[in-house]
Short mmCIF file of N, CA and C in Angstrom, two decimals:
data_model
loop_
_atom_site.label_atom_id
_atom_site.label_comp_id
_atom_site.label_asym_id
_atom_site.label_seq_id
_atom_site.Cartn_x
_atom_site.Cartn_y
_atom_site.Cartn_z
N MET V 18 0.78 -1.25 0.05
CA MET V 18 0.09 0.05 0.03
C MET V 18 0.82 1.27 0.02
N LEU V 19 2.03 1.22 0.59
CA LEU V 19 2.80 2.37 0.53
C LEU V 19 3.39 2.77 -0.72
N ASN V 20 3.30 1.73 -1.56
CA ASN V 20 4.02 2.00 -2.91
C ASN V 20 3.10 2.60 -3.94
N ARG V 21 1.72 2.76 -3.42
CA ARG V 21 0.74 3.36 -4.37
C ARG V 21 1.21 4.80 -4.74
N PRO V 22 0.87 5.30 -5.89
CA PRO V 22 1.47 6.54 -6.18
C PRO V 22 0.85 7.77 -5.27
N GLU V 23 -0.46 7.66 -4.86
CA GLU V 23 -0.84 8.80 -3.93
C GLU V 23 -0.28 8.82 -2.59
N ASN V 24 0.32 7.60 -2.32
CA ASN V 24 1.12 7.57 -0.86
C ASN V 24 2.47 7.82 -0.97
N ARG V 25 3.11 8.00 -2.11
CA ARG V 25 4.50 8.21 -2.38
C ARG V 25 5.14 9.63 -1.86
N VAL V 26 6.33 9.49 -1.35
CA VAL V 26 7.05 10.72 -1.11
C VAL V 26 7.92 10.99 -2.40
N PRO V 27 7.88 12.06 -2.97
CA PRO V 27 8.75 12.39 -4.19
C PRO V 27 10.20 12.13 -3.81
N GLY V 28 10.88 11.45 -4.58
CA GLY V 28 12.34 11.24 -4.47
C GLY V 28 12.72 9.99 -3.74
N TRP V 29 11.98 9.21 -3.20
CA TRP V 29 11.94 7.78 -2.59
C TRP V 29 11.73 6.82 -3.34
N PRO V 30 12.78 6.08 -3.84
CA PRO V 30 12.56 5.08 -4.83
C PRO V 30 12.05 3.73 -3.97
N ASP V 31 11.50 2.66 -4.79
CA ASP V 31 11.01 1.61 -4.12
C ASP V 31 11.92 1.00 -3.06
N THR V 32 13.10 0.74 -3.66
CA THR V 32 14.22 0.12 -2.77
C THR V 32 14.27 0.83 -1.53
N ALA V 33 14.33 2.17 -1.54
CA ALA V 33 14.50 2.87 -0.24
C ALA V 33 13.35 2.88 0.69
N LEU V 34 12.01 2.81 0.02
CA LEU V 34 10.90 2.40 0.83
C LEU V 34 10.94 1.05 1.56
N SER V 35 11.34 0.33 0.71
CA SER V 35 11.48 -1.24 1.33
C SER V 35 12.25 -1.29 2.53
N GLU V 36 13.62 -0.61 2.51
CA GLU V 36 14.58 -0.51 3.42
C GLU V 36 13.90 0.15 4.78
N LEU V 37 13.04 1.32 4.38
CA LEU V 37 12.50 2.09 5.40
C LEU V 37 11.56 1.24 6.33
N ILE V 38 10.66 0.35 5.69
CA ILE V 38 9.83 -0.42 6.24
C ILE V 38 10.56 -1.55 7.12
N ASP V 39 11.53 -2.04 6.37
CA ASP V 39 12.33 -3.10 7.23
C ASP V 39 13.07 -2.55 8.51
N GLY V 40 13.51 -1.29 8.29
CA GLY V 40 14.02 -0.46 9.56
C GLY V 40 13.17 -0.29 10.56
N LEU V 41 11.80 0.12 10.24
CA LEU V 41 10.97 0.43 11.42
C LEU V 41 10.70 -0.68 12.03
N LEU V 42 10.66 -1.95 11.41
CA LEU V 42 10.27 -3.19 12.31
C LEU V 42 11.17 -3.60 13.27
N VAL V 43 12.63 -3.28 12.90
CA VAL V 43 13.78 -3.69 13.83
C VAL V 43 13.40 -3.23 15.39
N PRO V 44 13.15 -2.04 15.53
CA PRO V 44 13.08 -1.43 16.87
C PRO V 44 11.72 -1.66 17.48
N ALA V 45 10.71 -2.32 16.64
CA ALA V 45 9.32 -2.41 17.23
C ALA V 45 9.34 -3.54 18.46
N GLU V 46 8.35 -3.14 19.20
CA GLU V 46 8.38 -3.81 20.62
C GLU V 46 6.85 -4.09 20.96
N TRP V 47 6.67 -5.02 21.55
CA TRP V 47 5.18 -5.39 22.03
C TRP V 47 5.10 -4.38 23.24
N VAL V 48 3.54 -3.97 23.18
CA VAL V 48 3.16 -3.04 24.22
C VAL V 48 2.19 -3.80 25.09
N GLU V 49 2.36 -3.77 26.21
CA GLU V 49 1.35 -4.34 27.26
C GLU V 49 0.26 -3.47 27.42
N THR V 50 -0.96 -3.88 27.49
CA THR V 50 -2.05 -3.27 27.64
C THR V 50 -2.45 -3.18 29.11
N HIS V 51 -2.19 -1.85 29.67
CA HIS V 51 -2.59 -1.75 31.08
C HIS V 51 -4.20 -1.18 31.18
N PHE V 52 -4.67 -0.42 30.29
CA PHE V 52 -6.17 -0.09 30.38
C PHE V 52 -6.78 -0.24 28.96
N SER V 53 -7.95 -0.71 28.94
CA SER V 53 -9.00 -0.75 27.91
C SER V 53 -9.81 0.45 27.79
N TYR V 54 -9.85 1.05 26.54
CA TYR V 54 -10.60 2.19 26.34
C TYR V 54 -11.81 2.02 25.48
N ARG V 55 -12.18 0.77 25.48
CA ARG V 55 -13.33 0.48 24.40
C ARG V 55 -14.77 0.98 25.16
N PRO V 56 -15.57 1.07 24.16
CA PRO V 56 -15.63 1.59 22.80
C PRO V 56 -15.12 2.95 22.67
N ALA V 57 -14.26 3.04 21.67
CA ALA V 57 -13.76 4.49 21.45
C ALA V 57 -13.88 4.81 19.96
N LEU V 58 -13.76 3.90 19.24
CA LEU V 58 -13.76 4.19 17.60
C LEU V 58 -15.13 3.42 17.07
N PRO V 59 -15.11 3.97 15.61
CA PRO V 59 -16.56 3.21 15.10
C PRO V 59 -16.38 1.68 14.48
N ASP V 60 -15.06 1.42 14.37
CA ASP V 60 -14.86 -0.08 14.00
C ASP V 60 -14.19 -0.60 15.05
N VAL V 61 -14.88 -1.78 15.57
CA VAL V 61 -14.19 -2.47 16.73
C VAL V 61 -12.77 -3.15 16.30
N GLY V 62 -12.50 -3.44 15.05
CA GLY V 62 -11.41 -3.96 14.55
C GLY V 62 -10.22 -3.10 14.77
N ASP V 63 -10.55 -1.88 14.96
CA ASP V 63 -9.38 -0.64 14.89
C ASP V 63 -9.06 -0.67 16.59
N GLU V 64 -9.72 -1.04 17.53
CA GLU V 64 -9.68 -0.97 18.98
C GLU V 64 -8.37 -1.30 19.32
N LEU V 65 -7.66 -2.50 18.94
CA LEU V 65 -6.52 -2.79 19.54
C LEU V 65 -5.24 -1.90 19.01
N VAL V 66 -5.59 -1.47 17.75
CA VAL V 66 -4.42 -0.36 17.41
C VAL V 66 -4.56 0.80 18.28
N LEU V 67 -5.72 1.44 18.58
CA LEU V 67 -5.71 2.40 19.43
C LEU V 67 -5.12 2.22 20.76
N GLU V 68 -5.41 0.99 21.42
CA GLU V 68 -4.95 0.85 22.72
C GLU V 68 -3.49 0.46 22.61
N ALA V 69 -2.97 0.14 21.58
CA ALA V 69 -1.32 -0.07 21.49
C ALA V 69 -0.90 1.19 21.47
N GLY V 70 -1.37 2.20 20.71
CA GLY V 70 -0.90 3.58 20.59
C GLY V 70 -0.99 4.24 22.08
N ILE V 71 -2.06 4.12 22.73
CA ILE V 71 -2.30 4.95 23.96
C ILE V 71 -1.32 4.30 24.85
N ASN V 72 -1.23 2.81 25.25
CA ASN V 72 -0.55 2.32 26.22
C ASN V 72 0.85 2.45 25.64
N GLY V 73 1.37 2.37 24.49
CA GLY V 73 2.63 2.60 24.07
C GLY V 73 3.28 4.04 23.93
N GLY V 74 2.37 5.00 24.02
CA GLY V 74 2.53 6.52 23.84
C GLY V 74 3.15 6.70 22.38
N ALA V 75 2.50 5.90 21.54
CA ALA V 75 2.91 6.12 20.01
C ALA V 75 1.67 6.78 19.18
N ASP V 76 2.11 7.46 18.21
CA ASP V 76 1.25 7.91 17.37
C ASP V 76 0.58 6.67 16.40
N ILE V 77 -0.29 7.13 15.44
CA ILE V 77 -1.02 5.85 14.59
C ILE V 77 -0.86 6.34 13.21
N VAL V 78 0.00 5.54 12.45
CA VAL V 78 -0.15 5.76 10.95
C VAL V 78 -0.97 4.76 10.24
N THR V 79 -1.95 5.23 9.47
CA THR V 79 -2.98 4.49 8.90
C THR V 79 -3.68 5.08 7.68
N PHE V 80 -4.20 4.38 6.64
CA PHE V 80 -4.91 5.05 5.68
C PHE V 80 -6.22 5.39 6.25
N ASN V 81 -6.71 4.72 7.10
CA ASN V 81 -8.13 5.14 7.76
C ASN V 81 -8.01 6.21 8.63
N VAL V 82 -7.56 7.21 8.31
CA VAL V 82 -7.62 8.37 9.36
C VAL V 82 -9.08 9.00 9.88
N LYS V 83 -10.07 8.84 9.24
CA LYS V 83 -11.27 9.18 9.53
C LYS V 83 -11.82 8.50 10.65
N ASP V 84 -11.56 7.16 10.53
CA ASP V 84 -12.07 6.32 11.74
C ASP V 84 -11.24 6.61 13.14
N PHE V 85 -10.13 7.22 12.99
CA PHE V 85 -9.07 7.34 14.16
C PHE V 85 -9.24 8.83 14.71
N VAL V 86 -10.20 9.54 14.23
CA VAL V 86 -10.37 10.88 14.66
C VAL V 86 -10.61 10.97 16.25
N PRO V 87 -11.34 10.06 16.91
CA PRO V 87 -11.48 9.85 18.35
C PRO V 87 -9.96 9.71 19.11
N ALA V 88 -9.08 9.26 18.35
CA ALA V 88 -7.86 9.00 19.20
C ALA V 88 -7.31 10.34 19.48
N ARG V 89 -7.49 11.56 18.87
CA ARG V 89 -7.00 12.81 19.28
C ARG V 89 -7.20 12.98 20.62
N ARG V 90 -8.34 12.70 21.12
CA ARG V 90 -8.73 13.17 22.64
C ARG V 90 -7.76 12.16 23.63
N PHE V 91 -6.88 11.16 23.10
CA PHE V 91 -5.91 10.62 24.03
C PHE V 91 -4.58 10.98 23.83
N GLY V 92 -4.58 12.21 22.92
CA GLY V 92 -3.22 12.88 22.71
C GLY V 92 -2.49 12.12 21.47
N ILE V 93 -3.15 11.19 20.81
CA ILE V 93 -2.55 10.51 19.90
C ILE V 93 -2.68 11.10 18.44
N ASP V 94 -1.55 11.43 17.74
CA ASP V 94 -1.54 11.97 16.31
C ASP V 94 -1.82 10.72 15.45
N VAL V 95 -2.76 11.08 14.43
CA VAL V 95 -3.12 9.93 13.49
C VAL V 95 -2.67 10.78 11.91
N LEU V 96 -1.65 9.97 11.47
CA LEU V 96 -1.12 10.32 10.24
C LEU V 96 -1.40 9.38 9.06
N LEU V 97 -1.44 9.94 7.93
CA LEU V 97 -1.59 9.15 6.68
C LEU V 97 0.14 8.72 6.49
N PRO V 98 0.25 7.63 5.83
CA PRO V 98 1.64 7.07 5.67
C PRO V 98 2.56 8.04 5.01
N ARG V 99 1.88 8.47 3.88
CA ARG V 99 2.72 9.56 3.04
C ARG V 99 3.17 10.95 4.08
N ASP V 100 2.46 11.03 5.08
CA ASP V 100 2.87 12.20 5.78
C ASP V 100 3.79 11.71 6.97
N ALA V 101 3.81 10.59 7.33
CA ALA V 101 4.68 10.02 8.25
C ALA V 101 6.12 9.80 7.44
N LEU V 102 5.99 9.52 6.33
CA LEU V 102 7.30 9.32 5.36
C LEU V 102 7.65 10.71 5.27
N ARG V 103 7.03 11.70 4.98
CA ARG V 103 7.43 13.08 4.75
C ARG V 103 8.31 13.47 6.01
N ILE V 104 7.64 13.41 7.33
CA ILE V 104 8.11 13.76 8.47
C ILE V 104 9.51 13.13 8.71
N LEU V 105 9.66 11.76 8.43
CA LEU V 105 10.81 11.04 8.72
C LEU V 105 12.10 11.49 7.54
N LYS V 106 11.56 12.04 6.33
CA LYS V 106 12.54 12.48 5.43
C LYS V 106 12.74 13.84 6.01
N GLU V 107 12.05 14.72 6.57
CA GLU V 107 12.47 15.85 6.99
C GLU V 107 13.29 16.00 8.17
N ARG V 108 13.16 14.83 8.93
CA ARG V 108 14.16 14.69 10.39
C ARG V 108 15.36 14.01 9.85
N GLY V 109 15.68 13.82 8.64
CA GLY V 109 16.89 13.39 8.33
C GLY V 109 16.98 11.97 7.90
N TYR V 110 16.03 11.08 8.11
CA TYR V 110 15.97 9.81 7.83
C TYR V 110 16.26 9.49 6.35
N SER V 111 17.09 8.59 6.17
CA SER V 111 17.53 8.30 4.70
C SER V 111 17.73 6.97 4.60
N TYR V 112 17.28 6.26 3.79
CA TYR V 112 17.13 4.91 3.38
C TYR V 112 17.56 4.34 1.73
N GLY V 113 18.35 3.77 1.87
CA GLY V 113 18.69 3.44 0.25
C GLY V 113 19.53 4.53 -0.21
N THR V 114 19.72 4.46 -1.61
CA THR V 114 20.29 5.35 -2.45
C THR V 114 19.30 6.02 -3.35
N LYS V 115 19.57 7.34 -3.66
CA LYS V 115 18.64 7.93 -4.66
C LYS V 115 19.08 8.01 -6.09
#
């Protein structure tokens, strides 16, 4: 899904995007759920993602931004993947060669 034209960041080739995704998975860690905040979202299938974000102190990157609007009340930013990739690029993250 990140390779779709509408989600691309200009100047990032496919190989760099693949390396970025691999690099994001390396530091990933399990988050223990201390509290349940259900129901908070319109789609019950998204509740686990919200709870992981809240309990892990992380923002959420999703194509489904509209269903995660209630996450903002928990201090969670909800970003489209292209916006998250743009922020990473602005912060100097570089993967692969251009």
